[in-house]
Each structure stands twice: as C-alpha cells, then as structure tokens.
PDB file of C-alpha atoms in Angstrom:
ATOM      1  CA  UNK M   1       0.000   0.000   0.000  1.00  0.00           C
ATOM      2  CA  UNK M   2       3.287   2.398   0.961  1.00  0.00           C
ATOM      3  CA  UNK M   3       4.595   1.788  -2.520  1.00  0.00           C
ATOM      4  CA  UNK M   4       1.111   1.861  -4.455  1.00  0.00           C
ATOM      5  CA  UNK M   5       0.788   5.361  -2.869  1.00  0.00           C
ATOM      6  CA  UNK M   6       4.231   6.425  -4.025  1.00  0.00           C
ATOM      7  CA  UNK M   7       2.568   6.659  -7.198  1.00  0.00           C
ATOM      8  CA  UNK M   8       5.865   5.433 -10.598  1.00  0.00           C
ATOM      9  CA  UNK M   9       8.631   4.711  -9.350  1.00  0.00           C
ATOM     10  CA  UNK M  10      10.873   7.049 -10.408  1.00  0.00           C
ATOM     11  CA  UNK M  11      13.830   4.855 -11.454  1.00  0.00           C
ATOM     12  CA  UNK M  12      12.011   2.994 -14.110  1.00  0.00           C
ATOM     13  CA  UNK M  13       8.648   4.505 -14.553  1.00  0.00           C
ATOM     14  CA  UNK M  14       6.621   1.467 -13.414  1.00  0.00           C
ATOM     15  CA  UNK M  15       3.434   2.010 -11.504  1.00  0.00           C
ATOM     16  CA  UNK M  16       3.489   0.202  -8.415  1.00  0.00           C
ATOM     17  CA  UNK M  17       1.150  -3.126  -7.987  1.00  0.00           C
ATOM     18  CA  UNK M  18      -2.218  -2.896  -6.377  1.00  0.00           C
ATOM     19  CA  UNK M  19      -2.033  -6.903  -6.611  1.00  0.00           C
ATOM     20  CA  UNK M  20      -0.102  -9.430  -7.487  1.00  0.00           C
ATOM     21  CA  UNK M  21      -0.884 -13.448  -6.963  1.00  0.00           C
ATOM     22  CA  UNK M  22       1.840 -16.097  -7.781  1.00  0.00           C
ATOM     23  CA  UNK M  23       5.262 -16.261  -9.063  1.00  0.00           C
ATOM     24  CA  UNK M  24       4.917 -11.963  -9.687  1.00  0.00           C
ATOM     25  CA  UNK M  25       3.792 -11.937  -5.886  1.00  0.00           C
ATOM     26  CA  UNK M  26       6.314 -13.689  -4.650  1.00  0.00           C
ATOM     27  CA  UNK M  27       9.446 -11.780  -6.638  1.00  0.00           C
ATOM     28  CA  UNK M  28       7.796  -8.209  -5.654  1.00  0.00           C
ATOM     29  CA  UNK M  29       8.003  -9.389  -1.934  1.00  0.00           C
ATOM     30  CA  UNK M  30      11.650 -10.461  -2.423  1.00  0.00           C
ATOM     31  CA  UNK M  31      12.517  -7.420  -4.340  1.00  0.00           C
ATOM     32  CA  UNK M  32      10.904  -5.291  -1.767  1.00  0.00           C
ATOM     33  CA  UNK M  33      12.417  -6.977   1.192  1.00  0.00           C
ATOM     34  CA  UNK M  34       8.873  -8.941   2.584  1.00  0.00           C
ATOM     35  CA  UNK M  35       9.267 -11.786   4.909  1.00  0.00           C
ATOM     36  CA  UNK M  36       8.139 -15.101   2.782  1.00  0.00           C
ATOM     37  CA  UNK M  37       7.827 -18.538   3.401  1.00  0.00           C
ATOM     38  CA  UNK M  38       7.673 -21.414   1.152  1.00  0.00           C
ATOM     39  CA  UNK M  39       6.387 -23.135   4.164  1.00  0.00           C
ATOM     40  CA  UNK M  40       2.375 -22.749   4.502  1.00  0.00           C
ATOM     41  CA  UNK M  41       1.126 -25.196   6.747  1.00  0.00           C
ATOM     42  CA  UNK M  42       1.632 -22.388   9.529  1.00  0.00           C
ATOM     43  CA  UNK M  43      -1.308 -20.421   7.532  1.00  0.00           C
ATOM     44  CA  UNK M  44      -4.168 -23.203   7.457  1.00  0.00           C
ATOM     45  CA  UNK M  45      -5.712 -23.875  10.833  1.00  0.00           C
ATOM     46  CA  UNK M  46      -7.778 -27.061  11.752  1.00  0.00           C
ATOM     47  CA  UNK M  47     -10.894 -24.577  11.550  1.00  0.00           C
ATOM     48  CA  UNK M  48     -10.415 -24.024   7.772  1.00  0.00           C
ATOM     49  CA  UNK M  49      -9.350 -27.674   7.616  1.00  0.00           C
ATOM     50  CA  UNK M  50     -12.996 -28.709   8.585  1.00  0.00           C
ATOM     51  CA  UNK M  51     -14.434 -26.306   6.899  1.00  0.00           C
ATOM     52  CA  UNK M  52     -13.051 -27.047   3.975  1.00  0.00           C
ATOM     53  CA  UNK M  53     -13.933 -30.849   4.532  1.00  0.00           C
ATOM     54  CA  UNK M  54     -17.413 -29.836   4.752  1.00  0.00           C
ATOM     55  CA  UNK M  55     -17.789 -27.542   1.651  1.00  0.00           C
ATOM     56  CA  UNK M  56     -16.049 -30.549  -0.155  1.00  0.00           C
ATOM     57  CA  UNK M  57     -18.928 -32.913   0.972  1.00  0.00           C
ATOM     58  CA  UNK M  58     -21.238 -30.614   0.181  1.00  0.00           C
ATOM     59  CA  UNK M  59     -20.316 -29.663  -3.194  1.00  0.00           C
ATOM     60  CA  UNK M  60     -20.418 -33.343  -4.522  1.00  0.00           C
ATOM     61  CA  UNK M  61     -23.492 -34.114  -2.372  1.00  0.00           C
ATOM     62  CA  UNK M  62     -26.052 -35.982  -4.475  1.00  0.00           C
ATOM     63  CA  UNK M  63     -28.898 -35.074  -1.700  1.00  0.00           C
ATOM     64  CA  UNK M  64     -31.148 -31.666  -2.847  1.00  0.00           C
ATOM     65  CA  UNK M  65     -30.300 -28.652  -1.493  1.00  0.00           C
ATOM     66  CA  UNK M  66     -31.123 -27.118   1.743  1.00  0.00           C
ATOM     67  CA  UNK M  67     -31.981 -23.801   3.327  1.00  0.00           C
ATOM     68  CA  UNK M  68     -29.006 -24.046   5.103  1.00  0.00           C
ATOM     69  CA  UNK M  69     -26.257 -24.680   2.295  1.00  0.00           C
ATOM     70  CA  UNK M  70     -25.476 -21.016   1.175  1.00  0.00           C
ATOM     71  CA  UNK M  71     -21.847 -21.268   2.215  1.00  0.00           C
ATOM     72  CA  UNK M  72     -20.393 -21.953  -1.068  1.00  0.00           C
ATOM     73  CA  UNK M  73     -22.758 -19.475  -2.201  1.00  0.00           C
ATOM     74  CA  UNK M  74     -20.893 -16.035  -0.649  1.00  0.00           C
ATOM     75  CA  UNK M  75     -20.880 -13.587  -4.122  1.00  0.00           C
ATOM     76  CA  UNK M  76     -21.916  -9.964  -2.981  1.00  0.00           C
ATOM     77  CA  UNK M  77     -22.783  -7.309  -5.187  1.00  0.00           C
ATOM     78  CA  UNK M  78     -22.746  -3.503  -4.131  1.00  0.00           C
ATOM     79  CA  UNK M  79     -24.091  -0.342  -5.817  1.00  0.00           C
ATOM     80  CA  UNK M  80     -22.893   3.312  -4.396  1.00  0.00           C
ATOM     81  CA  UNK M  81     -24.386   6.648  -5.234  1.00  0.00           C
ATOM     82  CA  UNK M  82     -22.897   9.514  -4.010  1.00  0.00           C
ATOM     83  CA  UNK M  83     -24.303  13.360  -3.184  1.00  0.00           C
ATOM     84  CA  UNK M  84     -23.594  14.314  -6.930  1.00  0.00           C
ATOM     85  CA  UNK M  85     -25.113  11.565  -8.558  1.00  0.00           C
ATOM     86  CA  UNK M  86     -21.636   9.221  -9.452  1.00  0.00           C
ATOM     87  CA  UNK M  87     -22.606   5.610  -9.623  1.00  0.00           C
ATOM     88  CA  UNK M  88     -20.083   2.748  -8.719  1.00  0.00           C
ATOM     89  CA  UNK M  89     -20.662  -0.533  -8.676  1.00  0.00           C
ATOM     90  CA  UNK M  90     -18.681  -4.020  -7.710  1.00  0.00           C
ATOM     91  CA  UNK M  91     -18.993  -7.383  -6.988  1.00  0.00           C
ATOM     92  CA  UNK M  92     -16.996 -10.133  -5.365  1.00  0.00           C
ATOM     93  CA  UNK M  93     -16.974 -14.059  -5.198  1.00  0.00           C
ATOM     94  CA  UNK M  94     -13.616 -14.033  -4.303  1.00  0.00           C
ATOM     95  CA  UNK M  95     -14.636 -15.972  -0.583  1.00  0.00           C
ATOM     96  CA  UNK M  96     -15.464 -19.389  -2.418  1.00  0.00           C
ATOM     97  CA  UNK M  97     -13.501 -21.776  -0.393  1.00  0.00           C
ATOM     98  CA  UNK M  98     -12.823 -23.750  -3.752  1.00  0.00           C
ATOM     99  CA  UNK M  99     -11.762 -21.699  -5.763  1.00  0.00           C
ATOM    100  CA  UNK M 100      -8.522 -22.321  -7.730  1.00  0.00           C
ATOM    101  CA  UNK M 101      -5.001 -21.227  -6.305  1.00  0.00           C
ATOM    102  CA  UNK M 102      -4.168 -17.993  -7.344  1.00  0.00           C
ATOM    103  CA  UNK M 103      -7.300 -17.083  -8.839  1.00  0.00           C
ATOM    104  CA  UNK M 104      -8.449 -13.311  -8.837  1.00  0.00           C
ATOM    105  CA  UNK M 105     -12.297 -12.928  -9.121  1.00  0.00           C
ATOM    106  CA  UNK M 106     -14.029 -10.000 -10.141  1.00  0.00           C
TER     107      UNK M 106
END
C-alpha cells in the first residue's frame, strides 16, 4: 500500500502493484524486502481444515439442497451513489472456499 501510494517509481517509470498473486507476488516481496515462506502449513488452521472438509462434501453431495447450504454461495454485489449523482458498482466471489489457487475474481 506504501509503494502503491508512491505513485511510478521514479527509477524505471513502473506504476506500483495494487495486486499481485503467484510467481509476480512472490518476486515483488523479495525485491521489496517482505518476509516469505515457502512453508504454509503455519497459515491453514484445523478450523479451515474442517471447513473445507465440509464444503467438499457438500459440493459433490447428491442429496437436494437445503436452506441451510449457502456457504459456497458467498458472491456480494454492491451499488454506491454519491451526493452528486456518481454511480459505482462491484462485486466479489472471491470468498469461495474452492476456488482455484491464485485465482483473482471479479
């Protein structure tokens, strides 16, 4: 965020990354001196463990769905009007438990 906020940088023109995933990610850190770890067992806890257990069982569940199964259903959507009128609007599905490695949603 300190670097995005920098705005270029003034050595090579490049505007700094607002996000990065993967093998990018991971030579910005190193180039920029953030701690990294190849090591990321220390990042999933037994919680997300079970969770993730039960989204897998419910995702190939053959029973019909219930009331109570919206939590591989988390997409938002938001729409912002401001006092003159500008519109904005986003949405995310980037929560999915499932989703691929690396992916960036919407």
């Amino acid at each position: 965020m300190k670097a995005q906020g920098a705005g270029p940088d003034p050595q090579n023109g490049l505007v700094p990354p607002m996000l990065l995933v993967g093998h990018g990610a991971e030579q910005w850190a190193e180039a920029n001196n953030v701690a990294t770890s190849k090591d990321i067992r220390h990042l999933i806890t037994s919680e997300a463990l079970d969770k993730y257990a039960r989204y897998m069982d419910q995702a190939f569940s053959t029973r019909p769905a219930q009331p109570d199964d919206d939590i591989l259903l988390d997409t938002v959507g938001a729409v912002c009007i401001d006092s003159t009128g500008v519109i904005a609007a986003g949405v995310s599905s980037g929560g999915i438990a499932l989703k691929y490695p690396g992916r960036v949603g919407e």
